[in-house]
Amino acid sequence: MGTFTVPSQVSDVAGQNFVELEALVDTGSTYTVLPTEVLEQLGIEPEGQRSFELADDRLVEYPIGYARLRLNGDTTIVLVVFGPEGIDPLFGAAALENLSLAVDPVRQRLVPVTALLK
């Protein structure tokens, strides 16, 4: 499939002080991961810890919090992982589902999908 990035904006939950960033779209990741320094700049504080399994099968723990994400003209609040310093921003499956977006792997873009209430 290949990977691709999308332009977006992130802020604190109140929606103040949005910052622009390019994030890798990764449906293999559950949550959105942002560099700790970006989350601290926005005033977002950790609200707990979660365990995560990495691609190399290691288990790690990282702090989590909540942020407002603006992508493709829509906004939602997402759980964010406080990633290590210098990590590239990454949007996981939960954020895409919150925004009713799916991956078009051929054109390497996000496309709107109808949400389910079945």
PDB file of C-alpha atoms in Angstrom:
ATOM      1  CA  MET A   1       0.000   0.000   0.000  1.00  0.00           C
ATOM      2  CA  GLY A   2       2.737   2.486   0.866  1.00  0.00           C
ATOM      3  CA  THR A   3       2.415   5.264   3.347  1.00  0.00           C
ATOM      4  CA  PHE A   4       1.372   8.866   3.012  1.00  0.00           C
ATOM      5  CA  THR A   5       0.939  11.958   5.127  1.00  0.00           C
ATOM      6  CA  VAL A   6      -1.935  14.393   5.454  1.00  0.00           C
ATOM      7  CA  PRO A   7      -1.990  18.045   6.516  1.00  0.00           C
ATOM      8  CA  SER A   8      -3.920  18.688   9.710  1.00  0.00           C
ATOM      9  CA  GLN A   9      -4.253  20.886  12.753  1.00  0.00           C
ATOM     10  CA  VAL A  10      -4.129  19.942  16.438  1.00  0.00           C
ATOM     11  CA  SER A  11      -5.039  21.944  19.542  1.00  0.00           C
ATOM     12  CA  ASP A  12      -5.995  21.484  23.156  1.00  0.00           C
ATOM     13  CA  VAL A  13      -9.506  20.144  23.782  1.00  0.00           C
ATOM     14  CA  ALA A  14     -10.884  23.701  24.079  1.00  0.00           C
ATOM     15  CA  GLY A  15      -9.825  24.393  20.480  1.00  0.00           C
ATOM     16  CA  GLN A  16      -7.363  27.176  21.234  1.00  0.00           C
ATOM     17  CA  ASN A  17      -3.943  27.595  19.632  1.00  0.00           C
ATOM     18  CA  PHE A  18      -4.117  25.146  16.740  1.00  0.00           C
ATOM     19  CA  VAL A  19      -0.762  24.068  15.301  1.00  0.00           C
ATOM     20  CA  GLU A  20      -0.349  22.724  11.794  1.00  0.00           C
ATOM     21  CA  LEU A  21       1.405  19.456  11.131  1.00  0.00           C
ATOM     22  CA  GLU A  22       1.800  16.680   8.587  1.00  0.00           C
ATOM     23  CA  ALA A  23       0.940  13.281  10.006  1.00  0.00           C
ATOM     24  CA  LEU A  24       1.557   9.794   8.699  1.00  0.00           C
ATOM     25  CA  VAL A  25      -1.653   7.807   8.199  1.00  0.00           C
ATOM     26  CA  ASP A  26      -1.232   4.415   9.887  1.00  0.00           C
ATOM     27  CA  THR A  27      -4.275   2.144  10.144  1.00  0.00           C
ATOM     28  CA  GLY A  28      -2.073  -0.404  11.921  1.00  0.00           C
ATOM     29  CA  SER A  29      -1.855   1.947  14.883  1.00  0.00           C
ATOM     30  CA  THR A  30      -4.832   2.242  17.204  1.00  0.00           C
ATOM     31  CA  TYR A  31      -4.299   5.821  18.402  1.00  0.00           C
ATOM     32  CA  THR A  32      -2.822   9.124  17.294  1.00  0.00           C
ATOM     33  CA  VAL A  33       0.792   9.640  18.361  1.00  0.00           C
ATOM     34  CA  LEU A  34       2.253  13.135  18.639  1.00  0.00           C
ATOM     35  CA  PRO A  35       5.642  14.304  19.863  1.00  0.00           C
ATOM     36  CA  THR A  36       5.552  15.132  23.562  1.00  0.00           C
ATOM     37  CA  GLU A  37       6.998  18.582  22.839  1.00  0.00           C
ATOM     38  CA  VAL A  38       4.017  19.452  20.588  1.00  0.00           C
ATOM     39  CA  LEU A  39       1.489  18.320  23.200  1.00  0.00           C
ATOM     40  CA  GLU A  40       3.301  20.272  25.924  1.00  0.00           C
ATOM     41  CA  GLN A  41       3.388  23.366  23.674  1.00  0.00           C
ATOM     42  CA  LEU A  42      -0.419  23.105  23.416  1.00  0.00           C
ATOM     43  CA  GLY A  43      -0.788  22.753  27.185  1.00  0.00           C
ATOM     44  CA  ILE A  44      -2.070  19.181  26.955  1.00  0.00           C
ATOM     45  CA  GLU A  45      -1.252  17.204  30.076  1.00  0.00           C
ATOM     46  CA  PRO A  46      -1.062  13.432  30.487  1.00  0.00           C
ATOM     47  CA  GLU A  47      -4.204  11.884  31.948  1.00  0.00           C
ATOM     48  CA  GLY A  48      -2.925   8.328  32.340  1.00  0.00           C
ATOM     49  CA  GLN A  49      -0.679   5.636  30.868  1.00  0.00           C
ATOM     50  CA  ARG A  50      -1.348   2.847  28.398  1.00  0.00           C
ATOM     51  CA  SER A  51       0.619  -0.162  27.252  1.00  0.00           C
ATOM     52  CA  PHE A  52       1.405  -0.484  23.556  1.00  0.00           C
ATOM     53  CA  GLU A  53       2.844  -3.236  21.406  1.00  0.00           C
ATOM     54  CA  LEU A  54       5.360  -1.943  18.887  1.00  0.00           C
ATOM     55  CA  ALA A  55       6.089  -3.333  15.410  1.00  0.00           C
ATOM     56  CA  ASP A  56       9.099  -5.216  16.814  1.00  0.00           C
ATOM     57  CA  ASP A  57       6.801  -6.899  19.410  1.00  0.00           C
ATOM     58  CA  ARG A  58       8.207  -4.910  22.355  1.00  0.00           C
ATOM     59  CA  LEU A  59       5.724  -3.710  24.979  1.00  0.00           C
ATOM     60  CA  VAL A  60       6.118  -0.096  26.091  1.00  0.00           C
ATOM     61  CA  GLU A  61       4.126   2.337  28.208  1.00  0.00           C
ATOM     62  CA  TYR A  62       3.458   5.915  27.187  1.00  0.00           C
ATOM     63  CA  PRO A  63       1.378   8.701  28.714  1.00  0.00           C
ATOM     64  CA  ILE A  64      -1.946   9.522  27.052  1.00  0.00           C
ATOM     65  CA  GLY A  65      -4.138  12.613  26.917  1.00  0.00           C
ATOM     66  CA  TYR A  66      -6.775  14.233  24.727  1.00  0.00           C
ATOM     67  CA  ALA A  67      -6.538  16.756  21.891  1.00  0.00           C
ATOM     68  CA  ARG A  68      -8.747  18.352  19.267  1.00  0.00           C
ATOM     69  CA  LEU A  69      -7.892  17.230  15.738  1.00  0.00           C
ATOM     70  CA  ARG A  70      -8.943  19.080  12.578  1.00  0.00           C
ATOM     71  CA  LEU A  71      -8.625  17.113   9.360  1.00  0.00           C
ATOM     72  CA  ASN A  72     -10.305  17.519   5.961  1.00  0.00           C
ATOM     73  CA  GLY A  73     -12.509  20.309   7.332  1.00  0.00           C
ATOM     74  CA  ASP A  74     -13.907  18.248  10.229  1.00  0.00           C
ATOM     75  CA  THR A  75     -12.974  18.334  13.905  1.00  0.00           C
ATOM     76  CA  THR A  76     -13.028  15.709  16.655  1.00  0.00           C
ATOM     77  CA  ILE A  77     -11.497  15.048  20.045  1.00  0.00           C
ATOM     78  CA  VAL A  78      -9.060  12.136  20.043  1.00  0.00           C
ATOM     79  CA  LEU A  79      -6.993  10.184  22.509  1.00  0.00           C
ATOM     80  CA  VAL A  80      -3.340  11.045  21.870  1.00  0.00           C
ATOM     81  CA  VAL A  81      -0.197   9.228  22.869  1.00  0.00           C
ATOM     82  CA  PHE A  82       2.723  11.303  24.152  1.00  0.00           C
ATOM     83  CA  GLY A  83       5.365   9.992  21.761  1.00  0.00           C
ATOM     84  CA  PRO A  84       9.112  10.147  22.250  1.00  0.00           C
ATOM     85  CA  GLU A  85      10.922  13.364  21.387  1.00  0.00           C
ATOM     86  CA  GLY A  86      11.350  13.805  17.649  1.00  0.00           C
ATOM     87  CA  ILE A  87       8.782  11.168  16.627  1.00  0.00           C
ATOM     88  CA  ASP A  88       6.826  11.929  13.475  1.00  0.00           C
ATOM     89  CA  PRO A  89       3.102  12.626  14.041  1.00  0.00           C
ATOM     90  CA  LEU A  90       0.931   9.617  13.268  1.00  0.00           C
ATOM     91  CA  PHE A  91      -2.850   9.265  12.904  1.00  0.00           C
ATOM     92  CA  GLY A  92      -4.184   5.878  13.923  1.00  0.00           C
ATOM     93  CA  ALA A  93      -7.399   4.030  13.149  1.00  0.00           C
ATOM     94  CA  ALA A  94      -9.444   5.496  16.031  1.00  0.00           C
ATOM     95  CA  ALA A  95      -9.013   9.086  14.805  1.00  0.00           C
ATOM     96  CA  LEU A  96      -9.946   8.108  11.260  1.00  0.00           C
ATOM     97  CA  GLU A  97     -13.060   6.304  12.506  1.00  0.00           C
ATOM     98  CA  ASN A  98     -14.035   9.333  14.629  1.00  0.00           C
ATOM     99  CA  LEU A  99     -13.922  11.452  11.483  1.00  0.00           C
ATOM    100  CA  SER A 100     -15.640   8.839   9.244  1.00  0.00           C
ATOM    101  CA  LEU A 101     -12.608   8.581   6.996  1.00  0.00           C
ATOM    102  CA  ALA A 102     -11.066   5.585   5.265  1.00  0.00           C
ATOM    103  CA  VAL A 103      -7.822   5.067   3.390  1.00  0.00           C
ATOM    104  CA  ASP A 104      -7.798   4.978  -0.407  1.00  0.00           C
ATOM    105  CA  PRO A 105      -4.561   3.007  -0.875  1.00  0.00           C
ATOM    106  CA  VAL A 106      -4.415   3.460  -4.642  1.00  0.00           C
ATOM    107  CA  ARG A 107      -4.601   7.261  -4.594  1.00  0.00           C
ATOM    108  CA  GLN A 108      -2.953   7.514  -1.159  1.00  0.00           C
ATOM    109  CA  ARG A 109      -5.565   9.777   0.357  1.00  0.00           C
ATOM    110  CA  LEU A 110      -8.359   9.771   2.918  1.00  0.00           C
ATOM    111  CA  VAL A 111     -11.929   9.463   1.712  1.00  0.00           C
ATOM    112  CA  PRO A 112     -15.224  10.029   3.559  1.00  0.00           C
ATOM    113  CA  VAL A 113     -17.255   6.958   4.467  1.00  0.00           C
ATOM    114  CA  THR A 114     -20.710   6.552   5.939  1.00  0.00           C
ATOM    115  CA  ALA A 115     -20.615   5.744   9.629  1.00  0.00           C
ATOM    116  CA  LEU A 116     -22.537   2.697  10.840  1.00  0.00           C
ATOM    117  CA  LEU A 117     -25.321   2.592  13.438  1.00  0.00           C
ATOM    118  CA  LYS A 118     -26.419  -1.008  12.902  1.00  0.00           C
TER     119      LYS A 118
END
